[in-house]
Amino acid sequence: MSTLLEVRNLTKIYGEPGEHTLERTGPRAGTNICPDTEAIVACANVSFDLYPGEVLGIVGESGSGKSTVVKLLYFDMERTLGSAWLKPYLDGHSDILDASGQQKRYIRNYLMGMVYQNPRDGLNFRFTSGGNIAEKLIMAGHMHVGKIRERASFLLDRTEVPVRRMDDLPSSFSGGMQQRVQIAKAIANNPPLLFLDEVTTGLDVSVQARVLDLIRELQQELGIAMIVVSHDLSVIRMLTDRTLVMKHGRIVESGLTDQILQDPQHAYTQLLVSSLL
Amino acid sequence: MNIVEVQQLSKAFELHILGGKLIHALQEINFSISEGEVIGLTGKSGSGKSSLMKCVYRTYLPSSGAIRYASRSGVIDLASAPDHAVIALRRSEIRYCSQFLSVIPRVSALDVVCQFIGRSDDARAQASLLLERLGLPTELWDAYPVTFSGGEQQRINVARAIIARPRLLLIDEPTASLDASTKDTVIDLIRELRRGGTSVLCISHDTYTLNRLADRCLHLEGGRLVENIAYEQLVDSES
């Protein structure tokens, strides 16, 4: 089986790194701030493969760099170092992080979807819920207004948003509903790869359960590969096949999700799992 | 033909919280499972039964040894196979059914049973058939299993594990909290799977279940395999 996404040595440093910045930061050093230059290493040397249809979790405490990884891959931030190859883009022969602005827009619009923790980051609050989905579809090359509307209403229905609210602004929706509109928008272009960044954080438990079930059902139905970022081990347990554990910007352990949760190898993961309520 | 060959399998847990203390859960285990064979796994609590099963499913990372599994696409060592290969096998051939049901909250019983096969009309029809055979009251089918009794949850768990007819079924105490007639149904269902070629590794403390189900039993003591015997012998030695 060939990989869908290959990520190698992905690194993001804020500020000027010194010669020893990478050695003097990370889990062993117990910090991600370089003592020499005060550069902040958000993530460093992050490497992993993702296979088609696989769900990968990234877990770690606040500031561990997990969100940075997906933001770099979705081009919300510029990497400092590292490469990523996405199979459907030039058959995986070209580093997507090296692509031009125009190519990056193409990759985002056609090959990726993103669901943010805060619906305000993923939705345009000046557009209606249907308008938000239409925006994504137009970006992905759809032109026929009737068909766009049809697809938008299908997606809203699929994500359990009442279709009659298609012409309402997201600001009039509840948090859970906004999140479902965001999911509908993110999958509108049938992307092979979807990023989910803390999508259930801040939702109350009953809404959280419905959103998790929706994500899992869509994943199974559409076979989308996903990278799920969460600090919540229960979310990781319910959604993902495989997990990366991050601390101070580095991957400290990776493995099958049930193995990470029941037979963690690294001292930090053992501590994290034993803190689970 | 052997579906599984376990060779010199050992598992130790290194507890960093206790200064790197090693807990030896399994030591030098050897056995095989042939196609369509049902193997019972017996032993006292803490003897290593669940650890052994979890090593085969790769929930536990074996410390040493090999678990050769004859998949449809060739032999693979589950002890060292890359994660994505194990994930692919879990999706298509190997199913693990733990003692306790674990589900996403607010998903109906019927949808939980369909979890690994999709929610098509056909899948739901199959799930309904299974739940009917297992005697789960129809009014519970659309309810959320979190609130169910232990026995009701167990029926959901078993149904979800067997619906896709895995090639290898790892099942932990499938009849523990069931009444006699439901127990017989579960035993029948697993026998039907076996007739279809499924190999089964089954942990149980229940002699009735093992008597009806297992071709032979492996007995564990302190993480070591002490006997690898036909079930009748185990009954004889206990009596």
mmCIF file of C-alpha atoms in Angstrom, chain B:
data_model
loop_
_atom_site.group_PDB
_atom_site.id
_atom_site.type_symbol
_atom_site.label_atom_id
_atom_site.label_comp_id
_atom_site.label_asym_id
_atom_site.label_seq_id
_atom_site.Cartn_x
_atom_site.Cartn_y
_atom_site.Cartn_z
ATOM 1 C CA MET B 1 -3.051 -25.077 7.938
ATOM 2 C CA ASN B 2 -1.955 -22.889 10.841
ATOM 3 C CA ILE B 3 -3.459 -19.426 10.909
ATOM 4 C CA VAL B 4 -1.394 -18.306 13.892
ATOM 5 C CA GLU B 5 1.973 -19.511 15.136
ATOM 6 C CA VAL B 6 3.193 -17.972 18.360
ATOM 7 C CA GLN B 7 6.880 -18.563 19.011
ATOM 8 C CA GLN B 8 8.821 -17.740 22.171
ATOM 9 C CA LEU B 9 6.523 -14.851 22.939
ATOM 10 C CA SER B 10 7.408 -12.788 26.018
ATOM 11 C CA LYS B 11 5.927 -9.582 27.323
ATOM 12 C CA ALA B 12 7.258 -7.389 30.091
ATOM 13 C CA PHE B 13 5.915 -3.990 31.088
ATOM 14 C CA GLU B 14 8.497 -1.378 31.974
ATOM 15 C CA LEU B 15 6.959 1.026 34.460
ATOM 16 C CA HIS B 16 8.815 4.322 34.283
ATOM 17 C CA ILE B 17 6.703 5.727 37.109
ATOM 18 C CA LEU B 18 8.263 3.051 39.356
ATOM 19 C CA GLY B 19 11.803 3.766 38.240
ATOM 20 C CA GLY B 20 11.746 1.389 35.275
ATOM 21 C CA LYS B 21 10.466 -1.636 37.189
ATOM 22 C CA LEU B 22 9.782 -4.639 34.942
ATOM 23 C CA ILE B 23 6.586 -6.647 35.270
ATOM 24 C CA HIS B 24 6.802 -9.957 33.420
ATOM 25 C CA ALA B 25 3.361 -10.756 32.058
ATOM 26 C CA LEU B 26 4.201 -13.527 29.590
ATOM 27 C CA GLN B 27 7.241 -15.726 29.241
ATOM 28 C CA GLU B 28 8.271 -17.865 26.276
ATOM 29 C CA ILE B 29 4.834 -18.790 25.013
ATOM 30 C CA ASN B 30 4.577 -21.226 22.094
ATOM 31 C CA PHE B 31 1.396 -22.457 20.417
ATOM 32 C CA SER B 32 -0.445 -22.439 17.135
ATOM 33 C CA ILE B 33 -4.050 -22.097 15.967
ATOM 34 C CA SER B 34 -5.180 -23.891 12.845
ATOM 35 C CA GLU B 35 -7.888 -22.805 10.451
ATOM 36 C CA GLY B 36 -11.353 -23.226 11.942
ATOM 37 C CA GLU B 37 -9.980 -24.207 15.332
ATOM 38 C CA VAL B 38 -11.367 -22.851 18.602
ATOM 39 C CA ILE B 39 -8.830 -22.587 21.381
ATOM 40 C CA GLY B 40 -9.848 -21.899 24.938
ATOM 41 C CA LEU B 41 -7.535 -19.866 27.106
ATOM 42 C CA THR B 42 -7.762 -20.678 30.792
ATOM 43 C CA GLY B 43 -5.964 -19.730 33.961
ATOM 44 C CA LYS B 44 -6.486 -17.739 37.123
ATOM 45 C CA SER B 45 -6.943 -13.975 37.095
ATOM 46 C CA GLY B 46 -3.573 -12.381 36.477
ATOM 47 C CA SER B 47 -2.132 -15.478 34.807
ATOM 48 C CA GLY B 48 -1.658 -13.626 31.526
ATOM 49 C CA LYS B 49 -4.687 -14.659 29.444
ATOM 50 C CA SER B 50 -5.703 -11.146 28.436
ATOM 51 C CA SER B 51 -2.076 -10.122 27.959
ATOM 52 C CA LEU B 52 -1.598 -12.984 25.522
ATOM 53 C CA MET B 53 -4.723 -12.055 23.599
ATOM 54 C CA LYS B 54 -3.738 -8.395 23.523
ATOM 55 C CA CYS B 55 -0.284 -9.289 22.216
ATOM 56 C CA VAL B 56 -1.870 -11.201 19.336
ATOM 57 C CA TYR B 57 -4.081 -8.170 18.573
ATOM 58 C CA ARG B 58 -1.019 -5.934 19.089
ATOM 59 C CA THR B 59 -2.693 -3.807 21.737
ATOM 60 C CA TYR B 60 0.345 -4.867 23.727
ATOM 61 C CA LEU B 61 3.714 -4.625 22.063
ATOM 62 C CA PRO B 62 5.466 -7.991 22.557
ATOM 63 C CA SER B 63 8.916 -7.708 24.170
ATOM 64 C CA SER B 64 10.326 -10.632 22.204
ATOM 65 C CA GLY B 65 9.250 -13.569 20.085
ATOM 66 C CA ALA B 66 7.061 -13.820 17.008
ATOM 67 C CA ILE B 67 3.353 -14.083 16.203
ATOM 68 C CA ARG B 68 3.175 -15.334 12.636
ATOM 69 C CA TYR B 69 -0.239 -14.784 11.121
ATOM 70 C CA ALA B 70 -1.137 -16.315 7.752
ATOM 71 C CA SER B 71 -3.126 -13.440 6.266
ATOM 72 C CA ARG B 72 -4.906 -13.655 2.916
ATOM 73 C CA SER B 73 -1.980 -11.814 1.396
ATOM 74 C CA GLY B 74 0.847 -13.742 3.034
ATOM 75 C CA VAL B 75 2.474 -14.457 6.372
ATOM 76 C CA ILE B 76 3.076 -11.469 8.624
ATOM 77 C CA ASP B 77 4.663 -11.240 12.077
ATOM 78 C CA LEU B 78 2.138 -9.360 14.195
ATOM 79 C CA ALA B 79 4.783 -8.785 16.865
ATOM 80 C CA SER B 80 6.813 -6.568 14.567
ATOM 81 C CA ALA B 81 4.577 -5.641 11.610
ATOM 82 C CA PRO B 82 4.280 -1.937 10.827
ATOM 83 C CA ASP B 83 1.236 -0.247 12.393
ATOM 84 C CA HIS B 84 -0.520 0.383 9.080
ATOM 85 C CA ALA B 85 -0.329 -3.332 8.190
ATOM 86 C CA VAL B 86 -1.886 -4.243 11.536
ATOM 87 C CA ILE B 87 -4.620 -1.640 10.986
ATOM 88 C CA ALA B 88 -5.394 -3.115 7.570
ATOM 89 C CA LEU B 89 -5.684 -6.633 9.065
ATOM 90 C CA ARG B 90 -7.919 -5.380 11.865
ATOM 91 C CA ARG B 91 -10.221 -3.874 9.287
ATOM 92 C CA SER B 92 -10.415 -6.987 7.166
ATOM 93 C CA GLU B 93 -9.502 -10.173 9.047
ATOM 94 C CA ILE B 94 -8.875 -9.928 12.775
ATOM 95 C CA ARG B 95 -11.461 -8.875 15.324
ATOM 96 C CA TYR B 96 -11.002 -8.468 19.055
ATOM 97 C CA CYS B 97 -13.940 -8.525 21.430
ATOM 98 C CA SER B 98 -13.040 -7.308 24.898
ATOM 99 C CA GLN B 99 -14.889 -8.101 28.080
ATOM 100 C CA PHE B 100 -16.416 -4.675 28.236
ATOM 101 C CA LEU B 101 -18.246 -2.741 25.571
ATOM 102 C CA SER B 102 -16.588 0.469 24.471
ATOM 103 C CA VAL B 103 -18.641 2.785 22.248
ATOM 104 C CA ILE B 104 -19.099 6.364 21.154
ATOM 105 C CA PRO B 105 -21.812 7.755 23.426
ATOM 106 C CA ARG B 106 -25.216 8.436 21.853
ATOM 107 C CA VAL B 107 -24.898 5.923 19.054
ATOM 108 C CA SER B 108 -27.811 3.474 18.929
ATOM 109 C CA ALA B 109 -27.333 -0.216 19.696
ATOM 110 C CA LEU B 110 -28.061 -1.143 16.084
ATOM 111 C CA ASP B 111 -25.521 1.353 14.765
ATOM 112 C CA VAL B 112 -22.899 0.120 17.243
ATOM 113 C CA VAL B 113 -23.306 -3.409 15.865
ATOM 114 C CA CYS B 114 -22.836 -1.979 12.337
ATOM 115 C CA GLN B 115 -19.790 0.047 13.404
ATOM 116 C CA PHE B 116 -17.270 -1.873 11.319
ATOM 117 C CA ILE B 117 -19.471 -2.696 8.335
ATOM 118 C CA GLY B 118 -21.221 0.624 7.629
ATOM 119 C CA ARG B 119 -24.847 1.603 8.136
ATOM 120 C CA SER B 120 -26.340 0.406 4.850
ATOM 121 C CA ASP B 121 -29.827 -1.144 4.841
ATOM 122 C CA ASP B 122 -28.229 -4.520 4.310
ATOM 123 C CA ALA B 123 -25.859 -4.050 7.255
ATOM 124 C CA ARG B 124 -28.718 -2.953 9.488
ATOM 125 C CA ALA B 125 -30.776 -5.963 8.430
ATOM 126 C CA GLN B 126 -27.901 -8.273 9.355
ATOM 127 C CA ALA B 127 -27.475 -6.490 12.679
ATOM 128 C CA SER B 128 -31.193 -6.785 13.414
ATOM 129 C CA LEU B 129 -31.066 -10.497 12.717
ATOM 130 C CA LEU B 130 -28.180 -10.958 15.133
ATOM 131 C CA LEU B 131 -29.751 -8.881 17.891
ATOM 132 C CA GLU B 132 -32.969 -10.822 17.456
ATOM 133 C CA ARG B 133 -31.152 -14.132 17.800
ATOM 134 C CA LEU B 134 -29.344 -12.817 20.865
ATOM 135 C CA GLY B 135 -32.684 -11.873 22.359
ATOM 136 C CA LEU B 136 -32.045 -8.168 22.769
ATOM 137 C CA PRO B 137 -35.512 -6.587 23.182
ATOM 138 C CA THR B 138 -36.403 -4.645 20.010
ATOM 139 C CA GLU B 139 -37.290 -1.540 22.005
ATOM 140 C CA LEU B 140 -33.600 -1.263 22.931
ATOM 141 C CA TRP B 141 -32.285 -1.326 19.365
ATOM 142 C CA ASP B 142 -32.507 2.420 18.949
ATOM 143 C CA ALA B 143 -31.408 3.191 22.516
ATOM 144 C CA TYR B 144 -27.861 4.005 23.627
ATOM 145 C CA PRO B 145 -25.941 1.008 25.034
ATOM 146 C CA VAL B 146 -24.159 3.052 27.732
ATOM 147 C CA THR B 147 -27.300 2.721 29.849
ATOM 148 C CA PHE B 148 -27.751 -1.027 29.222
ATOM 149 C CA SER B 149 -27.231 -3.832 31.727
ATOM 150 C CA GLY B 150 -24.016 -5.859 31.640
ATOM 151 C CA GLY B 151 -25.658 -8.743 29.796
ATOM 152 C CA GLU B 152 -27.263 -6.461 27.210
ATOM 153 C CA GLN B 153 -23.960 -4.709 26.577
ATOM 154 C CA GLN B 154 -22.227 -8.029 26.166
ATOM 155 C CA ARG B 155 -24.700 -9.099 23.490
ATOM 156 C CA ILE B 156 -24.030 -5.887 21.565
ATOM 157 C CA ASN B 157 -20.303 -6.453 21.943
ATOM 158 C CA VAL B 158 -20.466 -10.034 20.648
ATOM 159 C CA ALA B 159 -22.763 -9.083 17.762
ATOM 160 C CA ARG B 160 -20.413 -6.274 16.674
ATOM 161 C CA ALA B 161 -17.426 -8.640 16.790
ATOM 162 C CA ILE B 162 -18.915 -11.462 14.755
ATOM 163 C CA ILE B 163 -21.082 -9.631 12.216
ATOM 164 C CA ALA B 164 -18.255 -9.206 9.710
ATOM 165 C CA ARG B 165 -17.205 -12.879 10.006
ATOM 166 C CA PRO B 166 -13.523 -12.306 10.793
ATOM 167 C CA ARG B 167 -10.877 -14.920 9.907
ATOM 168 C CA LEU B 168 -9.460 -14.703 13.410
ATOM 169 C CA LEU B 169 -11.651 -13.868 16.380
ATOM 170 C CA LEU B 170 -10.096 -13.006 19.733
ATOM 171 C CA ILE B 171 -12.859 -13.024 22.293
ATOM 172 C CA ASP B 172 -12.603 -12.370 26.034
ATOM 173 C CA GLU B 173 -15.242 -13.949 28.280
ATOM 174 C CA PRO B 174 -18.052 -13.900 25.707
ATOM 175 C CA THR B 175 -20.593 -15.553 27.993
ATOM 176 C CA ALA B 176 -19.651 -14.186 31.415
ATOM 177 C CA SER B 177 -22.757 -12.157 32.208
ATOM 178 C CA LEU B 178 -25.331 -14.044 30.140
ATOM 179 C CA ASP B 179 -28.215 -16.295 31.147
ATOM 180 C CA ALA B 180 -28.164 -19.950 30.084
ATOM 181 C CA SER B 181 -30.174 -19.616 26.883
ATOM 182 C CA THR B 182 -28.340 -16.532 25.605
ATOM 183 C CA LYS B 183 -25.093 -18.282 26.456
ATOM 184 C CA ASP B 184 -26.168 -21.154 24.186
ATOM 185 C CA THR B 185 -26.960 -18.688 21.402
ATOM 186 C CA VAL B 186 -23.505 -17.102 21.658
ATOM 187 C CA ILE B 187 -21.931 -20.561 21.602
ATOM 188 C CA ASP B 188 -24.003 -21.461 18.516
ATOM 189 C CA LEU B 189 -23.015 -18.239 16.757
ATOM 190 C CA ILE B 190 -19.314 -18.842 17.372
ATOM 191 C CA ARG B 191 -19.697 -22.447 16.177
ATOM 192 C CA GLU B 192 -21.319 -21.163 12.985
ATOM 193 C CA LEU B 193 -18.350 -18.858 12.467
ATOM 194 C CA ARG B 194 -15.985 -21.765 12.964
ATOM 195 C CA ARG B 195 -17.821 -23.785 10.323
ATOM 196 C CA GLY B 196 -17.172 -20.870 7.978
ATOM 197 C CA GLY B 197 -13.438 -21.217 8.672
ATOM 198 C CA THR B 198 -12.980 -18.633 11.440
ATOM 199 C CA SER B 199 -10.287 -19.475 13.980
ATOM 200 C CA VAL B 200 -11.061 -18.443 17.537
ATOM 201 C CA LEU B 201 -9.047 -17.728 20.643
ATOM 202 C CA CYS B 202 -11.460 -17.549 23.555
ATOM 203 C CA ILE B 203 -10.770 -16.621 27.166
ATOM 204 C CA SER B 204 -13.260 -18.100 29.568
ATOM 205 C CA HIS B 205 -13.611 -19.187 33.158
ATOM 206 C CA ASP B 206 -16.800 -20.996 32.280
ATOM 207 C CA THR B 207 -16.370 -24.763 31.845
ATOM 208 C CA TYR B 208 -19.791 -25.073 30.210
ATOM 209 C CA THR B 209 -18.806 -22.634 27.452
ATOM 210 C CA LEU B 210 -15.363 -24.169 26.942
ATOM 211 C CA ASN B 211 -16.776 -27.668 26.945
ATOM 212 C CA ARG B 212 -19.101 -26.821 24.077
ATOM 213 C CA LEU B 213 -16.832 -24.559 22.154
ATOM 214 C CA ALA B 214 -13.142 -25.328 22.483
ATOM 215 C CA ASP B 215 -11.262 -27.920 20.456
ATOM 216 C CA ARG B 216 -8.455 -27.657 22.971
ATOM 217 C CA CYS B 217 -7.342 -25.392 25.782
ATOM 218 C CA LEU B 218 -4.192 -23.555 26.701
ATOM 219 C CA HIS B 219 -3.680 -23.150 30.405
ATOM 220 C CA LEU B 220 -1.623 -20.281 31.750
ATOM 221 C CA GLU B 221 0.017 -19.930 35.140
ATOM 222 C CA GLY B 222 2.122 -16.956 36.121
ATOM 223 C CA GLY B 223 2.584 -15.913 32.497
ATOM 224 C CA ARG B 224 3.740 -19.334 31.338
ATOM 225 C CA LEU B 225 1.915 -21.904 29.288
ATOM 226 C CA VAL B 226 1.693 -24.975 31.477
ATOM 227 C CA GLU B 227 -0.588 -27.138 29.398
ATOM 228 C CA ASN B 228 -1.611 -27.368 25.825
ATOM 229 C CA ILE B 229 -4.267 -30.006 25.979
ATOM 230 C CA ALA B 230 -7.538 -31.212 24.562
ATOM 231 C CA TYR B 231 -10.463 -29.902 26.588
ATOM 232 C CA GLU B 232 -11.530 -33.351 27.882
ATOM 233 C CA GLN B 233 -8.154 -33.739 29.549
ATOM 234 C CA LEU B 234 -8.548 -30.429 31.356
ATOM 235 C CA VAL B 235 -11.921 -31.498 32.704
ATOM 236 C CA ASP B 236 -10.460 -34.856 33.771
ATOM 237 C CA SER B 237 -7.511 -33.276 35.519
ATOM 238 C CA GLU B 238 -9.775 -30.831 37.368
ATOM 239 C CA SER B 239 -12.137 -33.536 38.496
#
